[in-house]
Amino acid sequence: MIPLLASLWACSTPQPEPIPPPAEVDLARLPGASLYQLSAPLLDQHGRQVPLSVFAGQPVLVSMFYASCTSACPMLVNDVRKLEALLSEDERAQVRVLLISLDPASDTPAVLAEAAARYGVDADRWLLTSPPPAEVRTIAAALGIAYQAIENGEFHHSSRVTLLDAQGVPKATAEGLGKPPDALLEALRVL
Amino acid sequence: MQVLALLLLGLSPPAGAQERVAVGGGLHRRFYPSSEGRTEVQVAPFTMDATPVTVARYQAFVQAHPTWQKGAPKALFADAGYLASWAGPADPGSLDRQRPVTELSWFAARAYCQAQGGDLPTVDQWEHAADATADAPTGARSDPQTLQRVLAWYGEGPGVGLRPVAQEPPNHWGLYDMVGLVWEWTVDFNSLLIAADVRESGEGEDLRFCGAGAVSATDVEDYASFMRFAMRSSMQASYTTHNVGFRCVYP
């Protein structure tokens, strides 16, 4: 069943060429706590298949969302952008943002691209992605994100942003919306 | 086949207990409604391990899957307490082989179930299965005597040694030890979050961290259910705890 789902999912990939991670990060020797121990492939808003470790080598702010979410997710995006606004231009150029969908069945590359345009994010540094459906709960569990599908196609989910270092190890988290990003900012500046 | 393998290993299931039992479907009344006005969910019939997974069975699993032996999993998948009481990578040492295996993470428990062709139960499945009394498919949650027994167990606290499985009578479905022995992992333990996808996320946080959300539960008398939900929401997937075990469900 899982291989079948995985192959169906792969069939919808327009360009299945994975983007290799940067050479300076040895994925075979990652720290045990690295999120990149998970090997889930993601589909991004450009229709590319990328590994979860696509931004290895750089600090990454990672969270989960879904494109049709009209309340918490835009606020979460806004919080991350506010955090970015507090960085210098040089600092900001180093940071990447990885948003992973809780709703991969709906969030096709086209839907993700539309959301990226709606949010007005910097497409060079932000990836909006969908994991294989069977991997959603695993990724959420690894990130400490609680979620539940509710009846009308929406999801309850915690708004938790995690800062990963170059190796994918979590360094700081922010939970809840509209809060000062002090912990993330501080951790980001020492990376 | 599995029975044969167990016989070859010199093990046997608990006397009188079936390995897996059928749990009938039904309308399950959720302790925490997922959204306003919806408290009941239809649970489809499923098959479930009759007892929590024992040390003996987990030992057979790690022998076949060295990546889950003591000391092997990466920190993302299990914290340092993983199988802490075991004597060696695949050696439970002096642990009673028929007691429930504990000290394992959600990732480890799930890997075990998936290796058997199953998965961890959902919260709805687990709570539905645990709501059976000795002779009826539902009613345990509203039975004062059952609640007393459950609360007495929760009150024992840590330090009480784990007994072998299936020492108490099973419930209506033939399930042993749904309460009274160990807490159990569920596949969506990280699903409890009320009203946090919306701007009043304060309410969700109260529930997760302060327990104040009990007022939004369907039955405030049912403190035993509340404690289970509080326990689940306090867990992270890599946590290993001496009193948390698991059992699997199968399609």
JSON list of C-alpha atoms in Angstrom, two decimals, chain A:
[
{"chain": "A", "resi": 1, "resn": "MET", "atom": "CA", "xyz": [0.00, 0.00, 0.00]},
{"chain": "A", "resi": 2, "resn": "ILE", "atom": "CA", "xyz": [2.74, 2.44, 0.91]},
{"chain": "A", "resi": 3, "resn": "PRO", "atom": "CA", "xyz": [4.85, 1.72, -2.18]},
{"chain": "A", "resi": 4, "resn": "LEU", "atom": "CA", "xyz": [1.71, 2.14, -4.29]},
{"chain": "A", "resi": 5, "resn": "LEU", "atom": "CA", "xyz": [0.98, 5.52, -2.74]},
{"chain": "A", "resi": 6, "resn": "ALA", "atom": "CA", "xyz": [4.60, 6.50, -3.14]},
{"chain": "A", "resi": 7, "resn": "SER", "atom": "CA", "xyz": [4.58, 5.62, -6.82]},
{"chain": "A", "resi": 8, "resn": "LEU", "atom": "CA", "xyz": [1.31, 7.46, -7.41]},
{"chain": "A", "resi": 9, "resn": "TRP", "atom": "CA", "xyz": [2.82, 10.42, -5.70]},
{"chain": "A", "resi": 10, "resn": "ALA", "atom": "CA", "xyz": [5.96, 10.18, -7.79]},
{"chain": "A", "resi": 11, "resn": "CYS", "atom": "CA", "xyz": [3.89, 10.01, -10.99]},
{"chain": "A", "resi": 12, "resn": "SER", "atom": "CA", "xyz": [2.68, 13.53, -10.40]},
{"chain": "A", "resi": 13, "resn": "THR", "atom": "CA", "xyz": [6.26, 14.82, -10.36]},
{"chain": "A", "resi": 14, "resn": "PRO", "atom": "CA", "xyz": [6.88, 16.81, -13.51]},
{"chain": "A", "resi": 15, "resn": "GLN", "atom": "CA", "xyz": [10.66, 16.92, -13.00]},
{"chain": "A", "resi": 16, "resn": "PRO", "atom": "CA", "xyz": [11.73, 14.04, -10.77]},
{"chain": "A", "resi": 17, "resn": "GLU", "atom": "CA", "xyz": [15.41, 15.04, -10.73]},
{"chain": "A", "resi": 18, "resn": "PRO", "atom": "CA", "xyz": [16.37, 15.47, -7.07]},
{"chain": "A", "resi": 19, "resn": "ILE", "atom": "CA", "xyz": [18.51, 18.45, -6.17]},
{"chain": "A", "resi": 20, "resn": "PRO", "atom": "CA", "xyz": [21.66, 17.13, -4.46]},
{"chain": "A", "resi": 21, "resn": "PRO", "atom": "CA", "xyz": [22.57, 18.66, -1.09]},
{"chain": "A", "resi": 22, "resn": "PRO", "atom": "CA", "xyz": [25.63, 20.90, -0.86]},
{"chain": "A", "resi": 23, "resn": "ALA", "atom": "CA", "xyz": [28.90, 18.99, -1.04]},
{"chain": "A", "resi": 24, "resn": "GLU", "atom": "CA", "xyz": [30.20, 20.37, 2.25]},
{"chain": "A", "resi": 25, "resn": "VAL", "atom": "CA", "xyz": [27.56, 18.50, 4.27]},
{"chain": "A", "resi": 26, "resn": "ASP", "atom": "CA", "xyz": [28.28, 14.80, 4.57]},
{"chain": "A", "resi": 27, "resn": "LEU", "atom": "CA", "xyz": [24.84, 13.26, 4.84]},
{"chain": "A", "resi": 28, "resn": "ALA", "atom": "CA", "xyz": [26.35, 9.93, 5.86]},
{"chain": "A", "resi": 29, "resn": "ARG", "atom": "CA", "xyz": [27.83, 11.55, 8.96]},
{"chain": "A", "resi": 30, "resn": "LEU", "atom": "CA", "xyz": [25.02, 13.73, 10.20]},
{"chain": "A", "resi": 31, "resn": "PRO", "atom": "CA", "xyz": [24.58, 14.27, 13.92]},
{"chain": "A", "resi": 32, "resn": "GLY", "atom": "CA", "xyz": [22.05, 11.84, 15.39]},
{"chain": "A", "resi": 33, "resn": "ALA", "atom": "CA", "xyz": [19.64, 14.64, 16.24]},
{"chain": "A", "resi": 34, "resn": "SER", "atom": "CA", "xyz": [19.60, 16.04, 12.70]},
{"chain": "A", "resi": 35, "resn": "LEU", "atom": "CA", "xyz": [16.19, 16.30, 11.07]},
{"chain": "A", "resi": 36, "resn": "TYR", "atom": "CA", "xyz": [17.96, 15.19, 7.91]},
{"chain": "A", "resi": 37, "resn": "GLN", "atom": "CA", "xyz": [18.08, 11.66, 9.35]},
{"chain": "A", "resi": 38, "resn": "LEU", "atom": "CA", "xyz": [14.62, 11.56, 7.79]},
{"chain": "A", "resi": 39, "resn": "SER", "atom": "CA", "xyz": [14.96, 10.88, 4.11]},
{"chain": "A", "resi": 40, "resn": "ALA", "atom": "CA", "xyz": [11.51, 11.96, 2.93]},
{"chain": "A", "resi": 41, "resn": "PRO", "atom": "CA", "xyz": [11.52, 13.41, -0.61]},
{"chain": "A", "resi": 42, "resn": "LEU", "atom": "CA", "xyz": [9.55, 16.63, -1.03]},
{"chain": "A", "resi": 43, "resn": "LEU", "atom": "CA", "xyz": [7.84, 18.21, -4.04]},
{"chain": "A", "resi": 44, "resn": "ASP", "atom": "CA", "xyz": [8.39, 21.95, -4.15]},
{"chain": "A", "resi": 45, "resn": "GLN", "atom": "CA", "xyz": [6.40, 24.83, -5.61]},
{"chain": "A", "resi": 46, "resn": "HIS", "atom": "CA", "xyz": [8.48, 24.65, -8.78]},
{"chain": "A", "resi": 47, "resn": "GLY", "atom": "CA", "xyz": [7.53, 21.00, -9.32]},
{"chain": "A", "resi": 48, "resn": "ARG", "atom": "CA", "xyz": [10.98, 19.73, -8.40]},
{"chain": "A", "resi": 49, "resn": "GLN", "atom": "CA", "xyz": [11.65, 16.76, -6.16]},
{"chain": "A", "resi": 50, "resn": "VAL", "atom": "CA", "xyz": [14.01, 17.84, -3.40]},
{"chain": "A", "resi": 51, "resn": "PRO", "atom": "CA", "xyz": [15.32, 15.99, -0.33]},
{"chain": "A", "resi": 52, "resn": "LEU", "atom": "CA", "xyz": [14.32, 17.16, 3.14]},
{"chain": "A", "resi": 53, "resn": "SER", "atom": "CA", "xyz": [17.97, 18.17, 3.42]},
{"chain": "A", "resi": 54, "resn": "VAL", "atom": "CA", "xyz": [17.69, 20.50, 0.41]},
{"chain": "A", "resi": 55, "resn": "PHE", "atom": "CA", "xyz": [19.02, 23.42, 2.46]},
{"chain": "A", "resi": 56, "resn": "ALA", "atom": "CA", "xyz": [21.74, 21.50, 4.31]},
{"chain": "A", "resi": 57, "resn": "GLY", "atom": "CA", "xyz": [24.74, 23.73, 4.77]},
{"chain": "A", "resi": 58, "resn": "GLN", "atom": "CA", "xyz": [22.69, 26.77, 5.70]},
{"chain": "A", "resi": 59, "resn": "PRO", "atom": "CA", "xyz": [20.47, 27.76, 8.63]},
{"chain": "A", "resi": 60, "resn": "VAL", "atom": "CA", "xyz": [16.85, 26.89, 7.92]},
{"chain": "A", "resi": 61, "resn": "LEU", "atom": "CA", "xyz": [13.59, 27.92, 9.52]},
{"chain": "A", "resi": 62, "resn": "VAL", "atom": "CA", "xyz": [11.23, 24.99, 9.10]},
{"chain": "A", "resi": 63, "resn": "SER", "atom": "CA", "xyz": [7.54, 24.64, 9.85]},
{"chain": "A", "resi": 64, "resn": "MET", "atom": "CA", "xyz": [4.41, 22.91, 8.61]},
{"chain": "A", "resi": 65, "resn": "PHE", "atom": "CA", "xyz": [1.37, 24.52, 6.99]},
{"chain": "A", "resi": 66, "resn": "TYR", "atom": "CA", "xyz": [-1.20, 23.87, 4.29]},
{"chain": "A", "resi": 67, "resn": "ALA", "atom": "CA", "xyz": [-2.04, 26.12, 1.37]},
{"chain": "A", "resi": 68, "resn": "SER", "atom": "CA", "xyz": [-5.79, 26.42, 1.90]},
{"chain": "A", "resi": 69, "resn": "CYS", "atom": "CA", "xyz": [-5.33, 27.50, 5.51]},
{"chain": "A", "resi": 70, "resn": "THR", "atom": "CA", "xyz": [-6.66, 31.02, 5.86]},
{"chain": "A", "resi": 71, "resn": "SER", "atom": "CA", "xyz": [-6.02, 31.88, 9.48]},
{"chain": "A", "resi": 72, "resn": "ALA", "atom": "CA", "xyz": [-2.95, 30.52, 11.25]},
{"chain": "A", "resi": 73, "resn": "CYS", "atom": "CA", "xyz": [-0.74, 29.82, 8.23]},
{"chain": "A", "resi": 74, "resn": "PRO", "atom": "CA", "xyz": [-0.66, 33.36, 6.81]},
{"chain": "A", "resi": 75, "resn": "MET", "atom": "CA", "xyz": [0.09, 34.57, 10.33]},
{"chain": "A", "resi": 76, "resn": "LEU", "atom": "CA", "xyz": [2.89, 32.04, 10.65]},
{"chain": "A", "resi": 77, "resn": "VAL", "atom": "CA", "xyz": [4.36, 33.19, 7.34]},
{"chain": "A", "resi": 78, "resn": "ASN", "atom": "CA", "xyz": [4.02, 36.75, 8.50]},
{"chain": "A", "resi": 79, "resn": "ASP", "atom": "CA", "xyz": [5.84, 35.94, 11.74]},
{"chain": "A", "resi": 80, "resn": "VAL", "atom": "CA", "xyz": [8.74, 34.42, 9.82]},
{"chain": "A", "resi": 81, "resn": "ARG", "atom": "CA", "xyz": [8.90, 37.45, 7.53]},
{"chain": "A", "resi": 82, "resn": "LYS", "atom": "CA", "xyz": [8.92, 39.77, 10.54]},
{"chain": "A", "resi": 83, "resn": "LEU", "atom": "CA", "xyz": [11.81, 37.77, 11.94]},
{"chain": "A", "resi": 84, "resn": "GLU", "atom": "CA", "xyz": [13.63, 38.08, 8.63]},
{"chain": "A", "resi": 85, "resn": "ALA", "atom": "CA", "xyz": [13.04, 41.83, 8.65]},
{"chain": "A", "resi": 86, "resn": "LEU", "atom": "CA", "xyz": [15.05, 42.03, 11.87]},
{"chain": "A", "resi": 87, "resn": "LEU", "atom": "CA", "xyz": [18.10, 40.57, 10.12]},
{"chain": "A", "resi": 88, "resn": "SER", "atom": "CA", "xyz": [20.66, 42.50, 8.17]},
{"chain": "A", "resi": 89, "resn": "GLU", "atom": "CA", "xyz": [20.66, 41.98, 4.42]},
{"chain": "A", "resi": 90, "resn": "ASP", "atom": "CA", "xyz": [23.77, 39.78, 4.68]},
{"chain": "A", "resi": 91, "resn": "GLU", "atom": "CA", "xyz": [22.27, 37.70, 7.47]},
{"chain": "A", "resi": 92, "resn": "ARG", "atom": "CA", "xyz": [19.01, 37.33, 5.62]},
{"chain": "A", "resi": 93, "resn": "ALA", "atom": "CA", "xyz": [20.79, 36.13, 2.48]},
{"chain": "A", "resi": 94, "resn": "GLN", "atom": "CA", "xyz": [22.07, 33.13, 4.45]},
{"chain": "A", "resi": 95, "resn": "VAL", "atom": "CA", "xyz": [18.74, 32.02, 5.88]},
{"chain": "A", "resi": 96, "resn": "ARG", "atom": "CA", "xyz": [16.43, 29.58, 4.15]},
{"chain": "A", "resi": 97, "resn": "VAL", "atom": "CA", "xyz": [12.78, 28.83, 4.92]},
{"chain": "A", "resi": 98, "resn": "LEU", "atom": "CA", "xyz": [11.26, 25.40, 4.39]},
{"chain": "A", "resi": 99, "resn": "LEU", "atom": "CA", "xyz": [7.49, 25.02, 4.72]},
{"chain": "A", "resi": 100, "resn": "ILE", "atom": "CA", "xyz": [6.16, 21.47, 4.58]},
{"chain": "A", "resi": 101, "resn": "SER", "atom": "CA", "xyz": [2.52, 20.76, 3.85]},
{"chain": "A", "resi": 102, "resn": "LEU", "atom": "CA", "xyz": [0.20, 18.85, 6.17]},
{"chain": "A", "resi": 103, "resn": "ASP", "atom": "CA", "xyz": [-2.11, 18.33, 3.19]},
{"chain": "A", "resi": 104, "resn": "PRO", "atom": "CA", "xyz": [-0.05, 16.89, 0.32]},
{"chain": "A", "resi": 105, "resn": "ALA", "atom": "CA", "xyz": [-3.18, 15.50, -1.36]},
{"chain": "A", "resi": 106, "resn": "SER", "atom": "CA", "xyz": [-4.32, 19.06, -2.05]},
{"chain": "A", "resi": 107, "resn": "ASP", "atom": "CA", "xyz": [-1.01, 20.88, -2.14]},
{"chain": "A", "resi": 108, "resn": "THR", "atom": "CA", "xyz": [0.28, 20.13, -5.61]},
{"chain": "A", "resi": 109, "resn": "PRO", "atom": "CA", "xyz": [3.19, 22.19, -6.99]},
{"chain": "A", "resi": 110, "resn": "ALA", "atom": "CA", "xyz": [0.70, 24.52, -8.69]},
{"chain": "A", "resi": 111, "resn": "VAL", "atom": "CA", "xyz": [-1.19, 25.09, -5.44]},
{"chain": "A", "resi": 112, "resn": "LEU", "atom": "CA", "xyz": [2.08, 25.63, -3.58]},
{"chain": "A", "resi": 113, "resn": "ALA", "atom": "CA", "xyz": [3.23, 28.10, -6.24]},
{"chain": "A", "resi": 114, "resn": "GLU", "atom": "CA", "xyz": [-0.02, 30.00, -5.90]},
{"chain": "A", "resi": 115, "resn": "ALA", "atom": "CA", "xyz": [0.43, 30.13, -2.12]},
{"chain": "A", "resi": 116, "resn": "ALA", "atom": "CA", "xyz": [4.03, 31.32, -2.49]},
{"chain": "A", "resi": 117, "resn": "ALA", "atom": "CA", "xyz": [2.81, 34.13, -4.77]},
{"chain": "A", "resi": 118, "resn": "ARG", "atom": "CA", "xyz": [-0.01, 35.00, -2.38]},
{"chain": "A", "resi": 119, "resn": "TYR", "atom": "CA", "xyz": [2.40, 35.16, 0.56]},
{"chain": "A", "resi": 120, "resn": "GLY", "atom": "CA", "xyz": [4.84, 37.18, -1.57]},
{"chain": "A", "resi": 121, "resn": "VAL", "atom": "CA", "xyz": [7.85, 35.21, -0.35]},
{"chain": "A", "resi": 122, "resn": "ASP", "atom": "CA", "xyz": [11.37, 35.33, -1.73]},
{"chain": "A", "resi": 123, "resn": "ALA", "atom": "CA", "xyz": [11.27, 32.28, -3.98]},
{"chain": "A", "resi": 124, "resn": "ASP", "atom": "CA", "xyz": [15.06, 31.99, -4.00]},
{"chain": "A", "resi": 125, "resn": "ARG", "atom": "CA", "xyz": [15.17, 31.37, -0.28]},
{"chain": "A", "resi": 126, "resn": "TRP", "atom": "CA", "xyz": [11.74, 29.92, 0.55]},
{"chain": "A", "resi": 127, "resn": "LEU", "atom": "CA", "xyz": [10.51, 26.53, -0.50]},
{"chain": "A", "resi": 128, "resn": "LEU", "atom": "CA", "xyz": [6.91, 25.47, -0.07]},
{"chain": "A", "resi": 129, "resn": "THR", "atom": "CA", "xyz": [6.80, 21.70, -0.29]},
{"chain": "A", "resi": 130, "resn": "SER", "atom": "CA", "xyz": [4.62, 18.61, 0.00]},
{"chain": "A", "resi": 131, "resn": "PRO", "atom": "CA", "xyz": [5.89, 15.32, 1.45]},
{"chain": "A", "resi": 132, "resn": "PRO", "atom": "CA", "xyz": [4.57, 11.88, 0.49]},
{"chain": "A", "resi": 133, "resn": "PRO", "atom": "CA", "xyz": [1.27, 11.46, 2.38]},
{"chain": "A", "resi": 134, "resn": "ALA", "atom": "CA", "xyz": [2.61, 8.61, 4.51]},
{"chain": "A", "resi": 135, "resn": "GLU", "atom": "CA", "xyz": [5.47, 10.81, 5.75]},
{"chain": "A", "resi": 136, "resn": "VAL", "atom": "CA", "xyz": [3.40, 13.73, 7.06]},
{"chain": "A", "resi": 137, "resn": "ARG", "atom": "CA", "xyz": [2.93, 12.35, 10.54]},
{"chain": "A", "resi": 138, "resn": "THR", "atom": "CA", "xyz": [6.55, 11.27, 10.81]},
{"chain": "A", "resi": 139, "resn": "ILE", "atom": "CA", "xyz": [7.85, 14.71, 9.86]},
{"chain": "A", "resi": 140, "resn": "ALA", "atom": "CA", "xyz": [5.37, 16.38, 12.22]},
{"chain": "A", "resi": 141, "resn": "ALA", "atom": "CA", "xyz": [6.42, 14.02, 15.02]},
{"chain": "A", "resi": 142, "resn": "ALA", "atom": "CA", "xyz": [10.09, 14.78, 14.45]},
{"chain": "A", "resi": 143, "resn": "LEU", "atom": "CA", "xyz": [9.38, 18.53, 14.53]},
{"chain": "A", "resi": 144, "resn": "GLY", "atom": "CA", "xyz": [7.12, 18.26, 17.58]},
{"chain": "A", "resi": 145, "resn": "ILE", "atom": "CA", "xyz": [4.18, 19.63, 15.62]},
{"chain": "A", "resi": 146, "resn": "ALA", "atom": "CA", "xyz": [0.71, 18.50, 16.69]},
{"chain": "A", "resi": 147, "resn": "TYR", "atom": "CA", "xyz": [-1.96, 18.32, 14.04]},
{"chain": "A", "resi": 148, "resn": "GLN", "atom": "CA", "xyz": [-5.32, 16.79, 13.35]},
{"chain": "A", "resi": 149, "resn": "ALA", "atom": "CA", "xyz": [-7.42, 16.69, 10.20]},
{"chain": "A", "resi": 150, "resn": "ILE", "atom": "CA", "xyz": [-10.87, 18.08, 10.89]},
{"chain": "A", "resi": 151, "resn": "GLU", "atom": "CA", "xyz": [-14.04, 17.44, 9.00]},
{"chain": "A", "resi": 152, "resn": "ASN", "atom": "CA", "xyz": [-14.14, 20.31, 6.52]},
{"chain": "A", "resi": 153, "resn": "GLY", "atom": "CA", "xyz": [-10.77, 19.64, 4.89]},
{"chain": "A", "resi": 154, "resn": "GLU", "atom": "CA", "xyz": [-8.95, 21.87, 7.36]},
{"chain": "A", "resi": 155, "resn": "PHE", "atom": "CA", "xyz": [-6.37, 20.99, 9.96]},
{"chain": "A", "resi": 156, "resn": "HIS", "atom": "CA", "xyz": [-5.79, 21.95, 13.53]},
{"chain": "A", "resi": 157, "resn": "HIS", "atom": "CA", "xyz": [-2.05, 22.28, 13.93]},
{"chain": "A", "resi": 158, "resn": "SER", "atom": "CA", "xyz": [0.46, 23.90, 16.21]},
{"chain": "A", "resi": 159, "resn": "SER", "atom": "CA", "xyz": [2.34, 26.87, 14.84]},
{"chain": "A", "resi": 160, "resn": "ARG", "atom": "CA", "xyz": [5.85, 25.86, 15.66]},
{"chain": "A", "resi": 161, "resn": "VAL", "atom": "CA", "xyz": [8.89, 27.19, 13.83]},
{"chain": "A", "resi": 162, "resn": "THR", "atom": "CA", "xyz": [12.19, 25.35, 14.31]},
{"chain": "A", "resi": 163, "resn": "LEU", "atom": "CA", "xyz": [15.61, 26.71, 13.47]},
{"chain": "A", "resi": 164, "resn": "LEU", "atom": "CA", "xyz": [17.95, 24.07, 12.06]},
{"chain": "A", "resi": 165, "resn": "ASP", "atom": "CA", "xyz": [21.69, 24.57, 11.82]},
{"chain": "A", "resi": 166, "resn": "ALA", "atom": "CA", "xyz": [23.74, 23.67, 8.75]},
{"chain": "A", "resi": 167, "resn": "GLN", "atom": "CA", "xyz": [23.64, 20.01, 9.75]},
{"chain": "A", "resi": 168, "resn": "GLY", "atom": "CA", "xyz": [19.89, 19.97, 10.34]},
{"chain": "A", "resi": 169, "resn": "VAL", "atom": "CA", "xyz": [20.10, 19.93, 14.14]},
{"chain": "A", "resi": 170, "resn": "PRO", "atom": "CA", "xyz": [17.31, 21.89, 15.87]},
{"chain": "A", "resi": 171, "resn": "LYS", "atom": "CA", "xyz": [18.75, 24.91, 17.70]},
{"chain": "A", "resi": 172, "resn": "ALA", "atom": "CA", "xyz": [15.68, 26.86, 18.77]},
{"chain": "A", "resi": 173, "resn": "THR", "atom": "CA", "xyz": [11.91, 26.79, 18.39]},
{"chain": "A", "resi": 174, "resn": "ALA", "atom": "CA", "xyz": [9.11, 29.31, 18.58]},
{"chain": "A", "resi": 175, "resn": "GLU", "atom": "CA", "xyz": [5.62, 28.10, 19.40]},
{"chain": "A", "resi": 176, "resn": "GLY", "atom": "CA", "xyz": [2.50, 30.15, 18.94]},
{"chain": "A", "resi": 177, "resn": "LEU", "atom": "CA", "xyz": [1.62, 33.03, 16.70]},
{"chain": "A", "resi": 178, "resn": "GLY", "atom": "CA", "xyz": [2.41, 36.72, 16.94]},
{"chain": "A", "resi": 179, "resn": "LYS", "atom": "CA", "xyz": [5.08, 36.34, 19.59]},
{"chain": "A", "resi": 180, "resn": "PRO", "atom": "CA", "xyz": [8.46, 38.10, 19.72]},
{"chain": "A", "resi": 181, "resn": "PRO", "atom": "CA", "xyz": [10.99, 35.94, 17.83]},
{"chain": "A", "resi": 182, "resn": "ASP", "atom": "CA", "xyz": [13.76, 36.55, 20.39]},
{"chain": "A", "resi": 183, "resn": "ALA", "atom": "CA", "xyz": [14.85, 32.94, 20.88]},
{"chain": "A", "resi": 184, "resn": "LEU", "atom": "CA", "xyz": [15.02, 32.22, 17.15]},
{"chain": "A", "resi": 185, "resn": "LEU", "atom": "CA", "xyz": [16.80, 35.48, 16.44]},
{"chain": "A", "resi": 186, "resn": "GLU", "atom": "CA", "xyz": [19.37, 34.91, 19.13]},
{"chain": "A", "resi": 187, "resn": "ALA", "atom": "CA", "xyz": [20.04, 31.34, 18.00]},
{"chain": "A", "resi": 188, "resn": "LEU", "atom": "CA", "xyz": [20.21, 32.41, 14.37]},
{"chain": "A", "resi": 189, "resn": "ARG", "atom": "CA", "xyz": [22.86, 35.03, 15.11]},
{"chain": "A", "resi": 190, "resn": "VAL", "atom": "CA", "xyz": [25.21, 32.54, 16.77]},
{"chain": "A", "resi": 191, "resn": "LEU", "atom": "CA", "xyz": [25.05, 30.03, 13.92]}
]
